Amino acid sequence: MFTTVGNRGTMHLGLCLRVLILSALTVPIRAAQPAPETFTLTVPDGPTSTLSGSSVSLLCQVSPLFNAEPLEVRWYHSSNSHSPALLYKDHKIQEAPVDPRYRGRVSLTGGMERGNVSLTLERVTLEDRGEYVCQVTSEQWYEKASVFLTVNVTGSEPVLSVAEARGGGGQVNVTCSSEGWSPQPKLTWRNKEGTEIRNEQEVLNTSDPHGLVSVSSWLLYTPSYSDWLACTVSLSEEAKREGRILPHMNTAPTAVPGVSKEAFIVTLVLLILSLVIICALCSVILCKRRGSMWSSSQKSRNHSDQAELGQRAAETKNLIEGAENKVPRPTEQRAAGKQDHLEAETNNSIEGAENTVKTPTEHTASGKEVHLKENIILDEKTAHPAIRVTQGKQRAQYIKEKDAEKPSVRTHLHVFSKESFSSGQHYWEVKVKDKSTEKLSWYVGVARENVERRCNVPLTPQNGFWILSYDKEKGFHVNTDPQPPITVAELTIVGVFLDCDRYTLSFYNVDTKSLLYTFTDVKTSNYFAVFSPGRCDIYSIRII
């Protein structure tokens, strides 16, 4: 009985040894198996998406599965096939020839022994997007396939504004714009109930030289004082921006209920004409009365006093001649037929006239009027390469990107002031348009000292920018969220008033001496003025 057991144990042991030996011989042979005469590559059907600054894997798999280590693997961008992003050859990654833009950022991490030749790209930039080619070559065969990479960049907060519709009828034109997106985003309008609005809207997409997309939309809407509109710009649910606005005009009533607008305007014009006629008649009557009184007074004078009057005339002449040698003629004042010239009073009048020019700078601080006008100088070192600073460093002009000495990847085109402000009140004026030319875009304002000057951050108060902008398509607007409507018929000179002590920034229409808008929470320790001539035309803006 023990022998039988022993014989069975011996038989089982022999069987196990044969299985192990067969496995040991079979696996190495399969691992060392050469590549087949032909093979194919498997890649994703659609594009591969990633965020700027992240890492991404571009998938590529040989089929049938076999060890790809002895093969040559070449990854390159379709725009530059001669300089690969990565070249694997002779069982190692080659240092040359490769595109220097990818050095230190690419690797093969899929497991080549399993036929996975996927490329891993780190620290992705917007310039990395496009078509990549995966090419695998053996001694008998080669195959290649394309993988498309899209890089998602989230743009700025939507800027909304409202203006009266050209056709009237109680409707308003609501605009929404956002910039700095990649790829092209989707823009949607919704009411306060969340219902999407599709009618009476237009969407325009434009790309800048760096491939970033700006999106704008116009919507005709019947306003309501209780309803708000939302404009959403998005790439996905995770990458989206939204702005809201109350779509009504903040204007005074221009009509009486029950009376048409045309009838109200006609009545108003007639009323103004009547007032003008009445004033003219009163002026004529008053002049006639004064003439009659003067004539009676002349006739009642005593002709026997002619000698005395002649003597007085001579004395008056001497007084005038003496005063003319002391006081400039522009200050001469007349009263009751005599010329009384006081040198001290005239000098005070001249000095006061020089310091009391009525401009929007007349703000009251501590009970006194402040009259300021800064002589701003532009800092060429901070200017975008596509901006030319001229005329005593007070004029900024856009030049074409290809004409710039150093092309830049910076999206925002502006220049900062050389001076900074930390306290007190400061005022300067910028001529943004000549009456003989049409300026298509510009923006002016202030920025905090530690703002990211070289990065493409959105120009928002949260990022340290407070600006007034103009675009021919979008009109005038400030970079708040939401935005109040700014309606201006004509604007050639912008006045900028910065009160560092009250943390306010005001913009004025110098032509009409009217206030455009005031930021009330401009809090930072140090301010710089910022100027942009825009990139839509070659006409300059200048500090005056």
XYZ file of C-alpha atoms in Angstrom:
544
model
C 0.000 0.000 0.000
C 2.804 2.460 0.742
C 4.447 1.556 -2.592
C 1.308 2.382 -4.465
C 1.115 5.696 -2.707
C 4.747 6.218 -3.441
C 4.276 5.400 -7.124
C 1.335 7.851 -7.394
C 3.383 10.587 -5.691
C 6.226 9.973 -8.105
C 3.873 10.229 -11.085
C 2.393 13.564 -9.880
C 5.855 15.022 -9.235
C 7.045 14.096 -12.719
C 3.984 15.732 -14.307
C 4.591 18.997 -12.401
C 8.232 19.092 -13.439
C 7.301 18.686 -17.101
C 4.782 21.573 -16.893
C 7.321 23.887 -15.259
C 10.021 23.063 -17.803
C 7.577 23.657 -20.687
C 6.535 27.038 -19.218
C 10.134 28.116 -18.686
C 11.000 27.283 -22.282
C 7.875 28.751 -23.850
C 7.760 32.221 -22.161
C 11.287 33.390 -23.075
C 10.788 32.245 -26.634
C 7.542 34.263 -26.878
C 9.145 37.343 -25.264
C 12.044 37.167 -27.689
C 9.714 36.650 -30.619
C 10.571 39.127 -33.415
C 8.047 41.616 -34.774
C 5.633 40.235 -37.326
C 6.133 41.087 -40.967
C 3.193 43.527 -40.846
C 1.332 45.255 -38.065
C -1.116 48.116 -37.497
C -1.465 50.985 -35.023
C -4.491 51.690 -32.834
C -5.168 55.345 -31.838
C -8.233 57.231 -30.434
C -10.995 58.034 -32.916
C -11.601 61.590 -31.636
C -9.329 64.397 -30.393
C -7.564 64.229 -27.021
C -8.303 67.267 -24.801
C -6.352 68.690 -21.879
C -5.945 71.907 -19.919
C -3.070 74.315 -20.391
C -0.266 73.545 -17.913
C -1.277 69.907 -17.303
C 0.062 66.558 -18.584
C -1.512 64.390 -21.287
C -0.943 60.973 -22.887
C -1.321 60.551 -26.664
C -2.320 56.875 -27.013
C -0.763 54.603 -29.648
C -0.758 50.745 -29.535
C 0.743 48.226 -31.982
C -1.479 45.340 -33.107
C -1.102 42.428 -32.765
C 0.526 42.756 -29.346
C 4.259 42.096 -29.324
C 7.424 43.515 -27.779
C 8.104 46.882 -29.479
C 11.440 47.591 -27.770
C 13.586 46.568 -30.800
C 11.585 48.864 -33.102
C 12.036 52.544 -33.956
C 9.328 54.886 -32.582
C 9.031 58.435 -33.874
C 6.524 61.072 -32.612
C 6.335 64.413 -34.421
C 3.990 67.373 -34.926
C 2.482 67.426 -38.396
C 3.831 70.949 -38.940
C 7.437 69.841 -38.350
C 8.096 66.291 -39.532
C 11.881 66.790 -39.768
C 12.314 67.573 -36.046
C 10.484 64.927 -34.003
C 9.153 65.594 -30.538
C 10.568 62.193 -29.496
C 12.771 59.630 -31.285
C 13.249 56.119 -29.822
C 15.915 54.059 -31.576
C 18.461 51.356 -30.673
C 16.621 50.594 -27.408
C 16.867 54.191 -26.090
C 15.478 57.703 -26.543
C 17.781 59.756 -28.776
C 18.895 63.269 -27.761
C 19.075 64.494 -31.368
C 17.655 65.383 -33.762
C 14.592 66.527 -31.794
C 12.479 69.685 -31.582
C 13.925 71.779 -28.695
C 10.420 72.891 -27.672
C 9.712 69.380 -26.337
C 13.041 68.688 -24.625
C 12.496 67.508 -21.055
C 8.700 67.304 -21.494
C 8.155 64.014 -23.421
C 8.539 60.336 -22.571
C 7.289 56.817 -23.471
C 5.517 55.503 -20.393
C 2.997 53.012 -21.790
C 5.147 49.844 -21.591
C 6.843 49.058 -24.899
C 7.320 45.383 -23.987
C 3.525 45.119 -24.305
C 3.430 47.034 -27.584
C 2.303 50.338 -26.022
C 4.192 53.259 -27.637
C 2.029 56.097 -26.221
C 3.613 59.553 -25.797
C 3.333 61.467 -22.494
C 3.585 65.279 -22.835
C 4.030 67.395 -19.702
C 3.460 71.100 -18.972
C 1.197 71.506 -22.005
C 1.039 74.953 -23.645
C -1.358 76.426 -26.183
C 1.331 76.054 -28.879
C 1.337 72.254 -28.337
C -2.107 71.778 -29.855
C -2.588 70.194 -33.268
C -1.964 66.892 -35.071
C 0.718 64.480 -33.819
C 1.939 61.499 -35.866
C 2.915 58.188 -34.244
C 5.278 56.277 -36.577
C 6.603 52.785 -35.747
C 9.227 51.150 -37.990
C 10.655 47.594 -38.087
C 13.136 46.014 -40.496
C 10.367 44.775 -42.801
C 7.471 47.232 -42.205
C 6.430 50.648 -40.946
C 3.084 52.128 -39.958
C 1.908 55.561 -38.806
C -1.288 57.092 -37.374
C -2.442 60.575 -36.269
C -3.593 61.750 -32.836
C -5.203 65.191 -32.480
C -4.528 67.264 -29.333
C -6.734 70.176 -28.244
C -5.667 72.507 -25.422
C -8.499 74.117 -23.457
C -7.981 77.691 -22.194
C -10.698 79.360 -20.113
C -11.226 82.991 -21.109
C -12.238 86.141 -19.263
C -15.457 86.933 -17.414
C -18.201 88.042 -19.833
C -18.592 91.817 -20.164
C -22.232 92.895 -20.583
C -23.729 96.237 -21.557
C -27.112 97.547 -22.639
C -28.101 100.267 -25.113
C -31.329 101.460 -26.665
C -32.219 99.532 -29.816
C -31.960 101.471 -33.058
C -35.508 100.690 -34.079
C -36.965 101.660 -30.702
C -40.232 99.990 -29.890
C -39.367 99.546 -26.236
C -36.538 97.093 -26.958
C -32.880 97.288 -25.889
C -29.732 95.868 -27.411
C -27.828 93.750 -24.855
C -24.229 92.823 -25.688
C -21.987 90.156 -24.146
C -18.287 89.662 -24.918
C -15.429 87.540 -23.582
C -11.884 86.926 -24.810
C -8.970 84.525 -24.412
C -10.659 81.128 -25.134
C -9.384 77.983 -26.800
C -10.932 76.226 -28.624
C -14.014 78.150 -29.771
C -16.464 78.329 -26.829
C -20.250 78.160 -26.748
C -22.230 81.293 -25.784
C -25.772 81.032 -24.418
C -28.324 83.546 -23.113
C -30.739 82.635 -20.317
C -33.448 84.492 -18.407
C -33.852 84.400 -14.628
C -35.888 81.192 -14.892
C -32.931 79.485 -16.544
C -34.646 79.176 -19.934
C -32.306 79.515 -22.903
C -33.076 82.406 -25.281
C -32.447 81.564 -28.934
C -34.377 84.208 -30.895
C -33.105 87.608 -32.082
C -29.450 86.941 -31.227
C -26.178 87.044 -33.159
C -22.810 85.508 -32.226
C -19.418 86.531 -33.627
C -16.152 84.653 -33.054
C -12.740 86.152 -33.859
C -9.207 84.817 -33.324
C -6.133 86.811 -32.343
C -2.607 86.153 -33.724
C -1.980 83.652 -30.902
C -5.031 81.542 -31.730
C -7.136 82.637 -28.756
C -10.807 83.182 -29.558
C -12.918 86.211 -28.615
C -16.687 85.769 -28.673
C -19.359 88.479 -28.848
C -23.140 88.322 -28.988
C -25.961 90.822 -29.470
C -29.514 90.232 -28.247
C -32.653 92.319 -28.817
C -34.732 92.119 -25.647
C -37.818 93.724 -24.172
C -36.613 95.087 -20.812
C -38.137 94.563 -17.406
C -37.115 96.130 -14.109
C -37.402 92.803 -12.295
C -35.919 90.362 -14.825
C -32.213 89.843 -15.375
C -30.336 88.191 -18.226
C -27.398 85.787 -17.915
C -24.697 85.317 -20.547
C -22.667 82.093 -20.226
C -19.501 81.312 -22.207
C -18.252 77.735 -21.799
C -16.103 74.917 -23.100
C -17.666 72.394 -20.711
C -19.518 72.300 -17.403
C -16.187 72.625 -15.592
C -14.773 75.394 -17.800
C -17.312 78.203 -18.080
C -17.824 81.887 -17.209
C -21.105 83.722 -16.563
C -22.199 87.345 -16.324
C -25.576 88.900 -15.478
C -27.257 92.236 -16.148
C -30.601 93.998 -15.621
C -31.541 94.907 -19.224
C -33.121 98.338 -18.756
C -31.955 101.868 -19.501
C -31.183 104.109 -16.509
C -32.596 107.257 -18.045
C -35.063 109.873 -16.843
C -38.679 109.669 -18.098
C -39.016 111.263 -21.523
C -42.762 110.947 -21.990
C -46.034 111.245 -20.144
C -48.136 108.064 -19.788
C -50.750 107.961 -22.527
C -48.852 110.435 -24.757
C -46.773 109.256 -27.720
C -43.047 109.934 -27.788
C -43.320 112.052 -30.976
C -46.021 114.280 -29.492
C -43.997 114.794 -26.339
C -40.915 115.847 -28.348
C -42.907 118.343 -30.455
C -44.440 119.857 -27.316
C -41.026 120.153 -25.671
C -39.535 121.896 -28.747
C -42.414 124.395 -28.905
C -42.030 125.153 -25.200
C -38.304 125.862 -25.614
C -38.931 128.136 -28.619
C -41.550 130.070 -26.638
C -39.096 130.635 -23.791
C -36.446 131.866 -26.219
C -38.856 134.351 -27.837
C -40.000 135.678 -24.436
C -36.391 136.192 -23.308
C -35.569 138.016 -26.546
C -38.564 140.390 -26.137
C -37.614 141.135 -22.525
C -34.058 141.967 -23.598
C -35.294 144.385 -26.300
C -37.650 146.167 -23.886
C -34.937 146.503 -21.238
C -32.449 147.945 -23.768
C -34.991 150.537 -24.950
C -35.675 151.677 -21.374
C -31.992 152.051 -20.622
C -31.478 154.055 -23.846
C -34.318 156.403 -22.994
C -33.024 157.034 -19.478
C -29.510 157.722 -20.798
C -30.823 160.187 -23.396
C -32.830 162.134 -20.773
C -29.842 162.336 -18.497
C -27.681 163.725 -21.288
C -30.164 166.451 -22.160
C -30.526 167.607 -18.565
C -26.841 168.254 -18.073
C -25.754 171.821 -17.524
C -23.889 173.072 -20.611
C -22.139 175.627 -18.441
C -20.026 172.848 -16.884
C -18.197 172.069 -20.167
C -14.909 173.449 -18.893
C -15.078 171.392 -15.726
C -15.939 168.320 -17.756
C -13.000 168.983 -20.075
C -10.694 169.199 -17.083
C -12.071 165.932 -15.713
C -11.608 164.309 -19.125
C -7.948 165.390 -19.109
C -7.459 163.957 -15.606
C -9.143 160.712 -16.659
C -6.855 160.473 -19.706
C -3.784 160.894 -17.529
C -5.064 158.219 -15.155
C -5.647 155.814 -18.056
C -2.201 156.464 -19.542
C -0.577 155.869 -16.164
C -2.540 152.687 -15.636
C -1.647 151.397 -19.110
C 2.021 151.438 -18.148
C 1.334 149.262 -15.114
C -1.454 146.828 -16.058
C -1.828 144.626 -19.199
C -4.744 145.516 -21.424
C -6.553 142.097 -21.074
C -7.307 142.969 -17.451
C -8.900 146.374 -18.057
C -12.259 146.749 -16.373
C -14.788 149.550 -16.957
C -17.327 150.970 -14.495
C -19.649 154.025 -14.840
C -17.616 155.483 -17.740
C -14.299 155.460 -15.842
C -11.289 153.145 -16.197
C -10.058 152.087 -12.800
C -6.799 150.092 -13.075
C -5.508 148.469 -9.916
C -2.299 146.548 -10.473
C -2.592 144.294 -7.421
C -6.151 143.309 -8.179
C -5.297 142.654 -11.820
C -2.370 140.383 -10.926
C -4.588 138.424 -8.537
C -7.204 138.151 -11.283
C -4.638 136.805 -13.773
C -3.286 134.260 -11.305
C -6.802 133.160 -10.355
C -7.803 132.796 -13.991
C -4.895 130.496 -14.602
C -5.867 128.202 -11.754
C -9.652 128.063 -12.119
C -10.158 126.311 -15.461
C -13.413 124.457 -15.144
C -12.652 120.793 -15.696
C -14.020 117.570 -14.139
C -11.140 117.718 -11.639
C -13.011 120.071 -9.333
C -13.722 117.624 -6.503
C -14.070 118.794 -2.946
C -11.721 117.420 -0.285
C -11.706 118.696 3.309
C -13.771 121.705 2.337
C -11.332 122.903 -0.363
C -11.404 122.554 -4.119
C -8.625 120.468 -5.652
C -7.366 121.390 -9.147
C -4.896 118.828 -10.543
C -3.605 117.748 -13.916
C -0.782 115.211 -13.978
C 1.936 115.182 -16.629
C 1.921 111.421 -17.229
C 4.960 109.802 -18.893
C 4.665 106.323 -20.451
C 7.148 103.610 -19.413
C 8.472 102.050 -22.633
C 9.855 99.075 -20.701
C 6.291 97.940 -19.849
C 4.890 98.431 -23.366
C 3.638 95.486 -25.403
C 6.035 94.897 -28.350
C 3.245 95.915 -30.739
C 2.947 99.390 -29.118
C 5.125 102.280 -30.259
C 5.641 105.083 -27.681
C 6.441 108.491 -29.228
C 6.047 112.268 -28.831
C 7.817 112.739 -25.511
C 6.630 109.334 -24.269
C 3.025 110.556 -24.177
C 1.640 108.961 -27.357
C 0.871 105.238 -27.804
C 0.268 103.725 -31.245
C -0.472 100.170 -32.348
C 1.798 98.683 -34.992
C 1.163 95.410 -36.783
C 2.360 92.323 -34.913
C 4.647 91.288 -37.767
C 6.348 94.735 -37.690
C 7.199 94.444 -33.995
C 10.849 93.797 -33.129
C 9.965 91.187 -30.510
C 6.680 89.328 -31.172
C 4.923 88.572 -27.895
C 2.554 85.896 -26.656
C 0.869 88.461 -24.387
C -2.805 88.821 -25.236
C -3.446 92.240 -23.672
C -1.959 95.158 -25.545
C -1.166 98.076 -23.211
C 1.543 100.211 -21.585
C 1.874 101.470 -17.988
C 2.826 104.910 -16.672
C 6.310 105.538 -15.365
C 4.947 107.321 -12.301
C 2.958 105.625 -9.558
C 0.424 107.096 -7.130
C -0.100 106.107 -3.507
C -1.957 109.062 -1.934
C -3.807 112.265 -2.774
C -5.863 113.150 -5.835
C -4.599 112.869 -9.410
C -6.137 113.793 -12.746
C -5.043 113.336 -16.339
C -6.651 113.543 -19.752
C -6.294 111.192 -22.726
C -7.228 112.143 -26.262
C -8.659 108.889 -27.642
C -9.993 110.126 -30.961
C -9.582 112.920 -33.500
C -12.723 114.309 -35.064
C -11.339 113.556 -38.542
C -10.568 109.865 -37.821
C -12.515 106.875 -36.563
C -10.888 105.067 -33.625
C -12.172 101.481 -33.440
C -10.963 100.404 -29.974
C -9.024 101.551 -26.865
C -9.019 101.368 -23.072
C -7.626 103.509 -20.216
C -7.597 103.233 -16.433
C -5.347 102.197 -13.551
C -3.740 98.994 -12.282
C -2.266 98.007 -8.968
C 1.506 97.846 -8.524
C 1.877 94.057 -8.161
C -0.361 93.196 -11.125
C 0.737 90.333 -13.403
C 2.088 92.477 -16.259
C 3.501 89.669 -18.414
C 0.689 87.105 -18.043
C -2.548 86.864 -19.975
C -4.811 87.245 -16.957
C -8.318 88.663 -17.497
C -8.492 92.452 -17.064
C -10.819 92.504 -14.030
C -10.829 94.399 -10.715
C -10.118 91.075 -8.986
C -6.857 90.875 -10.958
C -5.967 94.526 -10.234
C -7.329 96.366 -13.325
C -9.977 99.131 -13.327
C -10.553 100.316 -16.903
C -12.962 102.061 -19.275
C -13.009 100.428 -22.730
C -14.395 101.226 -26.153
C -14.982 98.894 -29.062
C -16.875 99.874 -32.193
C -18.984 96.716 -32.044
C -19.616 96.668 -28.277
C -19.586 100.409 -27.445
C -18.397 101.863 -24.117
C -18.090 99.615 -21.057
C -16.206 99.106 -17.810
C -14.806 95.800 -16.547
C -17.250 95.182 -13.707
C -19.576 92.228 -13.168
C -22.375 92.958 -13.871
C -21.848 96.079 -16.007
C -23.977 99.226 -15.926
C -24.918 100.754 -19.294
C -22.727 103.630 -20.540
C -24.309 105.633 -23.341
C -22.114 108.300 -24.996
C -22.936 110.077 -28.255
C -19.440 111.469 -28.912
C -16.181 111.225 -26.944
C -12.769 112.543 -27.996
C -11.082 113.283 -24.641
C -11.391 111.111 -21.510
C -10.671 112.632 -18.091
C -9.393 110.200 -15.445
C -9.618 111.210 -11.775
C -7.993 108.978 -9.146
C -8.646 109.666 -5.450
C -6.199 107.435 -3.571
C -7.548 108.527 -0.172
C -11.191 107.697 -0.983
C -10.358 104.643 -3.139
C -12.362 105.955 -6.113
C -11.648 106.162 -9.842
C -13.845 108.355 -12.077
C -14.014 108.749 -15.869
C -15.290 111.965 -17.498
C -16.376 113.087 -20.938
C -14.254 116.240 -21.151
C -16.129 117.405 -24.273
C -19.420 117.673 -22.362
C -17.945 117.941 -18.817
C -20.065 114.999 -17.698
C -19.362 111.969 -15.505
C -19.253 108.593 -17.296
C -18.613 106.126 -14.448
C -17.033 105.854 -10.964
C -15.371 102.826 -9.373
C -15.926 103.069 -5.585
C -13.720 100.302 -4.213
C -10.306 100.772 -5.856
C -8.220 99.620 -2.899
C -4.455 99.041 -3.238
C -1.260 100.553 -1.882
C 0.158 101.837 -5.161
C -1.420 102.668 -8.543
C -0.105 102.883 -12.096
C -1.977 104.425 -15.016
C -2.621 102.025 -17.927
C -3.217 102.928 -21.589
C -4.125 100.840 -24.668
C -4.524 102.088 -28.264
C -6.292 98.835 -29.162
C -5.308 96.520 -32.001
C -8.053 97.366 -34.519
C -6.419 100.416 -36.199
C -3.169 102.405 -36.370
C -4.532 105.645 -34.881
C -2.822 106.628 -31.647
C -4.027 107.840 -28.254
C -2.090 110.508 -26.372
C -1.898 112.210 -22.993
C -2.706 115.908 -23.143
